Amino acid sequence: MQTNYQQIHIDKSLYQRRGGFLKALEELDPTGGYRGSELGELTAFERQLRRFGIRVRGSASDTVEKFFTTGESAVLFPAYIGAAVEDGMKARSLLDKLIAARTDIDAMDYRSILPLPDPEDRKLPDVAEGAALPETEIRLKENLVRLRKRGCILKASYEAIRFQRLDLFAVALRQIGAQIARTAMEDAVNTLIDGDGNGNPAAVLETKAAGTLTYDDLCALWGAFGDFEMNVLLVNPADGNKILALSELRQAGDGARFAQPGVFVTPFGAELIKSPAVPAGSIIGLDRGCALELVTAGGVQVEYDKVIACQTEQVAITTVTGFARLYPDAVKVLKIKS
């Protein structure tokens, strides 16, 4: 199958399709049709950039006004803004290390499931021949997941940005995405600690001594997980420093234990992840495979009508996300006693 990406008709109605502009563009111009060719290495959106000769990266990148050479190329600009913002979100987000499932919905209301709410349900006794198997119920939670709209207003006249290089303009857009990611992390931390409104806050332990964190305290946190595995320790940077300063960790590790910036692998096998979103004095232990569900209502939303019409002075860039707690016992909080 071969598709001619240069003959695809694009207009702003593609933004109104289910799944958004990029998905609609991929349906019109499937990447599979270019398998084995150079164009097969590009997304449908990137092929449209090539079609109109728009270079978005490097010192030789085009200026913003290149998008407005034709009516069809102008339709690509809101998608470019959204993609740059999303790149900024991904670069600064640690959510992938925390969530067990990601759910994308097309509504503002969502009710998550309540899997195995009773520890007794997880016991599987010996079943005699011909006897009935025990039942395990998975039901909907009583309360809806709270979805929050986050974002900001892009205030820049077209005249102010038209001659800016796209490579530089993308830096500012990625910073918008980074701020959205930081706010989403705050929402995730609040849900881990306080629950999602369905009576499921995290169990709280305290350190043995006031104002002091010891290796024994971390061992107690690890041992509190029972059937679950503590594979993440989520901490405020100041408390992360206290953990790294423990003599047991200094003796056990070296620089090779840093899996990536901001992530340290502890002797427990749990990754130590620092985030300013975590309250000082609280150390969150969790099983990332069972603790948290991320709910999104579409991706990054850009007011495409305004952008296409060059009315960029008041353009809203937003996301809609929420979090649901899954297994309550998969999260514990260790508080440094005051």
Tab-separated table of C-alpha atoms in Angstrom:
chain	number	residue	atom	x	y	z
A	1	MET	CA	0.000	0.000	0.000
A	2	GLN	CA	1.315	3.449	-0.905
A	3	THR	CA	-0.176	6.762	0.168
A	4	ASN	CA	0.579	10.139	-1.364
A	5	TYR	CA	0.985	12.434	1.610
A	6	GLN	CA	1.170	15.462	-0.698
A	7	GLN	CA	-2.428	14.977	-1.797
A	8	ILE	CA	-3.969	14.791	1.681
A	9	HIS	CA	-6.523	17.536	2.296
A	10	ILE	CA	-6.173	18.965	5.784
A	11	ASP	CA	-8.404	21.516	7.478
A	12	LYS	CA	-9.283	22.528	11.017
A	13	SER	CA	-12.181	20.070	11.196
A	14	LEU	CA	-9.564	17.366	11.891
A	15	TYR	CA	-9.121	18.862	15.368
A	16	GLN	CA	-12.733	18.013	16.166
A	17	ARG	CA	-12.379	14.308	15.427
A	18	ARG	CA	-12.263	11.726	18.178
A	19	GLY	CA	-8.674	11.266	19.257
A	20	GLY	CA	-7.566	14.679	18.013
A	21	PHE	CA	-5.724	16.095	15.029
A	22	LEU	CA	-2.655	13.838	15.004
A	23	LYS	CA	-4.715	10.655	15.141
A	24	ALA	CA	-7.008	11.929	12.381
A	25	LEU	CA	-4.003	12.779	10.238
A	26	GLU	CA	-2.569	9.305	10.762
A	27	GLU	CA	-5.877	7.776	9.663
A	28	LEU	CA	-5.823	9.847	6.464
A	29	ASP	CA	-2.176	9.038	5.782
A	30	PRO	CA	-1.266	5.715	7.466
A	31	THR	CA	2.419	5.292	8.171
A	32	GLY	CA	2.118	1.608	7.276
A	33	GLY	CA	1.690	2.629	3.649
A	34	TYR	CA	5.292	3.852	3.577
A	35	ARG	CA	6.857	0.792	5.177
A	36	GLY	CA	10.373	0.198	3.886
A	37	SER	CA	10.826	3.742	2.594
A	38	GLU	CA	12.421	6.837	4.105
A	39	LEU	CA	8.966	8.313	4.694
A	40	GLY	CA	8.074	5.293	6.814
A	41	GLU	CA	10.420	6.633	9.502
A	42	LEU	CA	8.256	9.743	9.860
A	43	THR	CA	4.865	10.255	11.489
A	44	ALA	CA	1.958	11.536	9.410
A	45	PHE	CA	2.467	14.973	10.999
A	46	GLU	CA	6.177	14.983	10.148
A	47	ARG	CA	5.360	14.072	6.544
A	48	GLN	CA	3.092	17.114	6.356
A	49	LEU	CA	5.919	19.296	7.671
A	50	ARG	CA	8.091	17.919	4.871
A	51	ARG	CA	5.312	18.508	2.359
A	52	PHE	CA	5.272	22.216	3.135
A	53	GLY	CA	9.038	22.455	3.634
A	54	ILE	CA	8.796	23.467	7.305
A	55	ARG	CA	11.967	22.823	9.292
A	56	VAL	CA	11.267	22.872	13.034
A	57	ARG	CA	14.653	21.894	14.509
A	58	GLY	CA	18.209	23.155	14.496
A	59	SER	CA	19.882	26.486	13.880
A	60	ALA	CA	18.508	26.496	10.340
A	61	SER	CA	14.921	26.016	11.470
A	62	ASP	CA	12.271	28.165	9.816
A	63	THR	CA	10.475	31.054	11.422
A	64	VAL	CA	6.924	30.834	12.735
A	65	GLU	CA	5.512	32.587	9.673
A	66	LYS	CA	6.515	29.613	7.469
A	67	PHE	CA	3.462	27.787	8.853
A	68	PHE	CA	1.231	30.502	7.384
A	69	THR	CA	2.463	30.248	3.801
A	70	THR	CA	-0.776	28.518	2.816
A	71	GLY	CA	-4.143	27.889	4.437
A	72	GLU	CA	-3.415	24.179	4.827
A	73	SER	CA	0.030	24.643	6.334
A	74	ALA	CA	-1.475	27.095	8.865
A	75	VAL	CA	-3.699	24.259	10.107
A	76	LEU	CA	-0.541	22.434	11.235
A	77	PHE	CA	0.577	25.177	13.626
A	78	PRO	CA	-1.749	24.377	16.584
A	79	ALA	CA	-0.626	20.735	16.360
A	80	TYR	CA	2.996	21.893	16.400
A	81	ILE	CA	2.328	23.928	19.553
A	82	GLY	CA	0.618	20.970	21.216
A	83	ALA	CA	3.435	18.582	20.277
A	84	ALA	CA	6.115	20.929	21.673
A	85	VAL	CA	4.177	21.356	24.929
A	86	GLU	CA	3.773	17.577	25.196
A	87	ASP	CA	7.521	17.107	24.633
A	88	GLY	CA	8.103	19.414	27.590
A	89	MET	CA	5.678	17.401	29.700
A	90	LYS	CA	7.392	14.106	28.889
A	91	ALA	CA	10.890	15.472	29.473
A	92	ARG	CA	10.070	16.663	32.999
A	93	SER	CA	7.511	14.056	34.044
A	94	LEU	CA	8.226	11.143	36.378
A	95	LEU	CA	4.644	9.878	36.237
A	96	ASP	CA	5.575	6.912	34.041
A	97	LYS	CA	7.549	5.589	37.017
A	98	LEU	CA	4.511	5.835	39.301
A	99	ILE	CA	1.393	4.799	37.376
A	100	ALA	CA	0.094	1.270	36.944
A	101	ALA	CA	-2.395	2.116	34.182
A	102	ARG	CA	-3.218	4.982	31.852
A	103	THR	CA	-6.838	5.508	30.761
A	104	ASP	CA	-7.877	7.984	28.056
A	105	ILE	CA	-11.551	8.942	28.026
A	106	ASP	CA	-13.826	11.159	25.921
A	107	ALA	CA	-15.872	12.545	28.810
A	108	MET	CA	-15.461	14.590	31.968
A	109	ASP	CA	-16.884	11.868	34.246
A	110	TYR	CA	-15.015	8.667	35.073
A	111	ARG	CA	-15.529	6.009	37.696
A	112	SER	CA	-12.591	3.703	38.330
A	113	ILE	CA	-12.781	0.103	39.516
A	114	LEU	CA	-12.239	-1.114	43.048
A	115	PRO	CA	-10.141	-4.268	42.593
A	116	LEU	CA	-10.098	-6.827	45.418
A	117	PRO	CA	-11.038	-4.305	48.132
A	118	ASP	CA	-11.044	-6.843	50.964
A	119	PRO	CA	-7.774	-8.650	51.887
A	120	GLU	CA	-9.882	-11.732	52.586
A	121	ASP	CA	-10.826	-11.801	48.912
A	122	ARG	CA	-7.197	-12.402	48.031
A	123	LYS	CA	-7.039	-15.668	49.956
A	124	LEU	CA	-7.508	-18.761	47.820
A	125	PRO	CA	-8.291	-21.743	50.058
A	126	ASP	CA	-7.992	-25.352	49.003
A	127	VAL	CA	-11.104	-26.355	47.019
A	128	ALA	CA	-12.433	-29.861	47.322
A	129	GLU	CA	-13.487	-31.746	44.197
A	130	GLY	CA	-16.920	-30.567	43.065
A	131	ALA	CA	-16.975	-27.641	45.487
A	132	ALA	CA	-17.586	-24.074	44.350
A	133	LEU	CA	-14.610	-21.806	43.774
A	134	PRO	CA	-14.365	-18.683	45.958
A	135	GLU	CA	-15.633	-15.469	44.420
A	136	THR	CA	-13.691	-12.274	43.929
A	137	GLU	CA	-15.628	-9.104	43.204
A	138	ILE	CA	-14.369	-6.223	41.112
A	139	ARG	CA	-16.810	-3.341	41.245
A	140	LEU	CA	-17.000	0.339	40.405
A	141	LYS	CA	-15.972	2.881	43.003
A	142	GLU	CA	-18.681	4.903	44.670
A	143	ASN	CA	-17.265	8.329	43.768
A	144	LEU	CA	-16.107	9.719	40.442
A	145	VAL	CA	-12.464	10.434	39.730
A	146	ARG	CA	-11.921	14.178	39.944
A	147	LEU	CA	-10.552	15.481	36.658
A	148	ARG	CA	-8.675	18.759	36.732
A	149	LYS	CA	-8.133	21.159	33.869
A	150	ARG	CA	-4.618	22.579	33.917
A	151	GLY	CA	-2.889	24.960	31.566
A	152	CYS	CA	-2.045	28.549	30.824
A	153	ILE	CA	-2.715	31.383	28.411
A	154	LEU	CA	-0.141	31.982	25.675
A	155	LYS	CA	0.149	35.751	25.375
A	156	ALA	CA	2.141	36.699	22.279
A	157	SER	CA	0.930	38.626	19.265
A	158	TYR	CA	1.559	37.090	15.867
A	159	GLU	CA	3.673	40.113	15.004
A	160	ALA	CA	5.891	39.396	18.011
A	161	ILE	CA	6.531	35.747	17.153
A	162	ARG	CA	6.261	35.539	13.354
A	163	PHE	CA	10.009	36.033	12.809
A	164	GLN	CA	11.121	33.828	15.713
A	165	ARG	CA	12.914	30.610	14.813
A	166	LEU	CA	10.791	27.556	15.546
A	167	ASP	CA	13.668	25.905	17.396
A	168	LEU	CA	13.740	28.811	19.874
A	169	PHE	CA	9.957	29.133	20.076
A	170	ALA	CA	9.776	25.443	21.021
A	171	VAL	CA	11.939	26.111	24.093
A	172	ALA	CA	9.239	28.399	25.517
A	173	LEU	CA	6.511	25.888	24.640
A	174	ARG	CA	8.392	23.037	26.322
A	175	GLN	CA	8.627	25.122	29.480
A	176	ILE	CA	4.834	25.426	29.469
A	177	GLY	CA	4.692	21.635	29.229
A	178	ALA	CA	7.184	21.259	32.075
A	179	GLN	CA	4.998	23.391	34.343
A	180	ILE	CA	1.915	21.337	33.456
A	181	ALA	CA	3.887	18.167	34.281
A	182	ARG	CA	4.940	19.570	37.667
A	183	THR	CA	1.323	20.383	38.504
A	184	ALA	CA	0.183	16.896	37.467
A	185	MET	CA	2.831	15.453	39.784
A	186	GLU	CA	1.343	17.463	42.652
A	187	ASP	CA	-2.085	15.985	41.876
A	188	ALA	CA	-0.604	12.469	41.786
A	189	VAL	CA	1.131	12.915	45.140
A	190	ASN	CA	-2.068	14.240	46.748
A	191	THR	CA	-3.970	11.197	45.474
A	192	LEU	CA	-1.312	8.787	46.746
A	193	ILE	CA	-1.424	10.322	50.224
A	194	ASP	CA	-5.079	11.327	50.645
A	195	GLY	CA	-6.764	8.915	48.226
A	196	ASP	CA	-9.194	9.746	45.431
A	197	GLY	CA	-12.272	10.514	47.537
A	198	ASN	CA	-13.322	6.897	47.977
A	199	GLY	CA	-12.111	6.431	51.555
A	200	ASN	CA	-8.691	5.130	50.525
A	201	PRO	CA	-5.944	7.302	52.047
A	202	ALA	CA	-2.520	5.753	52.454
A	203	ALA	CA	-1.640	4.011	55.714
A	204	VAL	CA	0.765	6.134	57.770
A	205	LEU	CA	3.791	4.962	59.760
A	206	GLU	CA	6.031	7.145	61.909
A	207	THR	CA	9.746	7.133	62.549
A	208	LYS	CA	10.845	5.802	65.929
A	209	ALA	CA	12.513	9.026	67.023
A	210	ALA	CA	11.312	12.594	66.567
A	211	GLY	CA	13.097	14.523	63.840
A	212	THR	CA	15.289	11.558	62.905
A	213	LEU	CA	15.187	9.152	59.967
A	214	THR	CA	17.087	5.885	60.313
A	215	TYR	CA	17.716	2.874	58.125
A	216	ASP	CA	15.563	0.860	60.547
A	217	ASP	CA	12.647	3.199	59.756
A	218	LEU	CA	13.042	2.476	56.041
A	219	CYS	CA	13.210	-1.253	56.784
A	220	ALA	CA	9.946	-0.974	58.727
A	221	LEU	CA	8.345	0.772	55.764
A	222	TRP	CA	9.585	-1.941	53.412
A	223	GLY	CA	8.282	-4.682	55.724
A	224	ALA	CA	4.833	-3.060	55.973
A	225	PHE	CA	3.997	-3.914	52.374
A	226	GLY	CA	3.136	-7.560	52.913
A	227	ASP	CA	1.687	-8.908	49.666
A	228	PHE	CA	2.899	-5.911	47.663
A	229	GLU	CA	6.373	-4.864	46.604
A	230	MET	CA	7.844	-1.507	47.584
A	231	ASN	CA	9.605	-0.618	44.329
A	232	VAL	CA	9.388	3.192	44.574
A	233	LEU	CA	10.301	5.653	47.317
A	234	LEU	CA	8.926	9.086	46.451
A	235	VAL	CA	10.433	11.887	48.528
A	236	ASN	CA	10.923	15.608	48.882
A	237	PRO	CA	14.506	16.587	47.824
A	238	ALA	CA	15.458	17.471	51.435
A	239	ASP	CA	14.282	14.083	52.712
A	240	GLY	CA	15.997	12.409	49.774
A	241	ASN	CA	19.249	13.950	50.969
A	242	LYS	CA	18.635	12.469	54.425
A	243	ILE	CA	18.161	9.015	52.934
A	244	LEU	CA	21.276	9.259	50.755
A	245	ALA	CA	23.264	10.444	53.791
A	246	LEU	CA	22.474	7.284	55.801
A	247	SER	CA	25.664	5.333	56.381
A	248	GLU	CA	24.003	2.089	55.201
A	249	LEU	CA	23.311	3.622	51.791
A	250	ARG	CA	26.751	5.222	51.507
A	251	GLN	CA	28.372	1.860	52.149
A	252	ALA	CA	26.069	-0.010	49.789
A	253	GLY	CA	26.146	2.251	46.769
A	254	ASP	CA	28.127	4.436	44.428
A	255	GLY	CA	27.385	6.729	41.494
A	256	ALA	CA	26.298	3.761	39.395
A	257	ARG	CA	23.136	3.528	41.509
A	258	PHE	CA	21.785	6.674	39.875
A	259	ALA	CA	19.526	5.250	37.158
A	260	GLN	CA	18.875	8.741	35.730
A	261	PRO	CA	18.833	12.314	37.034
A	262	GLY	CA	16.636	12.430	40.124
A	263	VAL	CA	16.388	8.634	40.438
A	264	PHE	CA	18.546	6.490	42.789
A	265	VAL	CA	18.276	2.721	43.227
A	266	THR	CA	18.234	1.814	46.938
A	267	PRO	CA	19.448	-1.458	48.496
A	268	PHE	CA	15.772	-2.460	48.777
A	269	GLY	CA	15.558	-2.508	44.994
A	270	ALA	CA	13.197	0.461	45.201
A	271	GLU	CA	13.932	3.527	43.113
A	272	LEU	CA	14.343	6.708	45.143
A	273	ILE	CA	12.591	9.463	43.188
A	274	LYS	CA	12.733	13.059	44.353
A	275	SER	CA	9.993	15.571	43.694
A	276	PRO	CA	9.222	18.941	45.309
A	277	ALA	CA	5.556	17.916	45.129
A	278	VAL	CA	6.022	15.606	48.126
A	279	PRO	CA	5.422	17.330	51.501
A	280	ALA	CA	8.525	17.691	53.643
A	281	GLY	CA	8.741	14.978	56.286
A	282	SER	CA	6.699	12.452	54.279
A	283	ILE	CA	8.257	9.500	52.473
A	284	ILE	CA	5.880	7.681	50.125
A	285	GLY	CA	6.519	4.013	49.461
A	286	LEU	CA	4.496	2.388	46.700
A	287	ASP	CA	4.135	-0.560	44.393
A	288	ARG	CA	4.033	1.155	41.012
A	289	GLY	CA	2.322	-1.830	39.412
A	290	CYS	CA	-0.732	-1.590	41.668
A	291	ALA	CA	-1.019	1.888	43.175
A	292	LEU	CA	-2.156	4.589	40.761
A	293	GLU	CA	-4.213	5.080	37.605
A	294	LEU	CA	-3.763	8.140	35.390
A	295	VAL	CA	-6.951	9.306	33.663
A	296	THR	CA	-6.742	11.770	30.758
A	297	ALA	CA	-9.442	13.404	28.652
A	298	GLY	CA	-7.516	13.826	25.412
A	299	GLY	CA	-3.985	15.176	25.156
A	300	VAL	CA	-2.776	18.761	25.063
A	301	GLN	CA	-5.573	21.033	23.864
A	302	VAL	CA	-4.795	24.231	21.939
A	303	GLU	CA	-7.394	26.781	20.840
A	304	TYR	CA	-6.818	25.982	17.192
A	305	ASP	CA	-9.298	28.513	15.752
A	306	LYS	CA	-7.426	31.431	17.294
A	307	VAL	CA	-4.007	30.109	16.297
A	308	ILE	CA	-4.971	29.447	12.682
A	309	ALA	CA	-6.449	32.957	12.495
A	310	CYS	CA	-3.207	34.430	13.951
A	311	GLN	CA	-5.089	35.631	17.038
A	312	THR	CA	-2.387	34.434	19.408
A	313	GLU	CA	-2.722	37.122	22.088
A	314	GLN	CA	-4.987	34.970	24.310
A	315	VAL	CA	-4.576	31.300	23.385
A	316	ALA	CA	-5.375	28.684	26.040
A	317	ILE	CA	-3.153	25.584	26.228
A	318	THR	CA	-4.696	22.987	28.545
A	319	THR	CA	-4.788	19.373	29.642
A	320	VAL	CA	-7.462	17.481	31.581
A	321	THR	CA	-6.171	14.765	33.917
A	322	GLY	CA	-7.065	12.962	37.105
A	323	PHE	CA	-5.774	10.126	39.275
A	324	ALA	CA	-7.418	7.126	40.884
A	325	ARG	CA	-6.030	4.897	43.633
A	326	LEU	CA	-6.084	1.205	42.865
A	327	TYR	CA	-5.035	-1.240	45.626
A	328	PRO	CA	-5.100	0.710	48.917
A	329	ASP	CA	-2.374	-1.451	50.505
A	330	ALA	CA	0.017	-0.687	47.632
A	331	VAL	CA	0.889	2.714	49.153
A	332	LYS	CA	2.356	3.535	52.582
A	333	VAL	CA	3.569	6.858	53.963
A	334	LEU	CA	6.439	7.116	56.443
A	335	LYS	CA	6.258	10.392	58.392
A	336	ILE	CA	9.275	11.767	60.202
A	337	LYS	CA	7.886	12.312	63.698
A	338	SER	CA	7.972	15.962	64.725
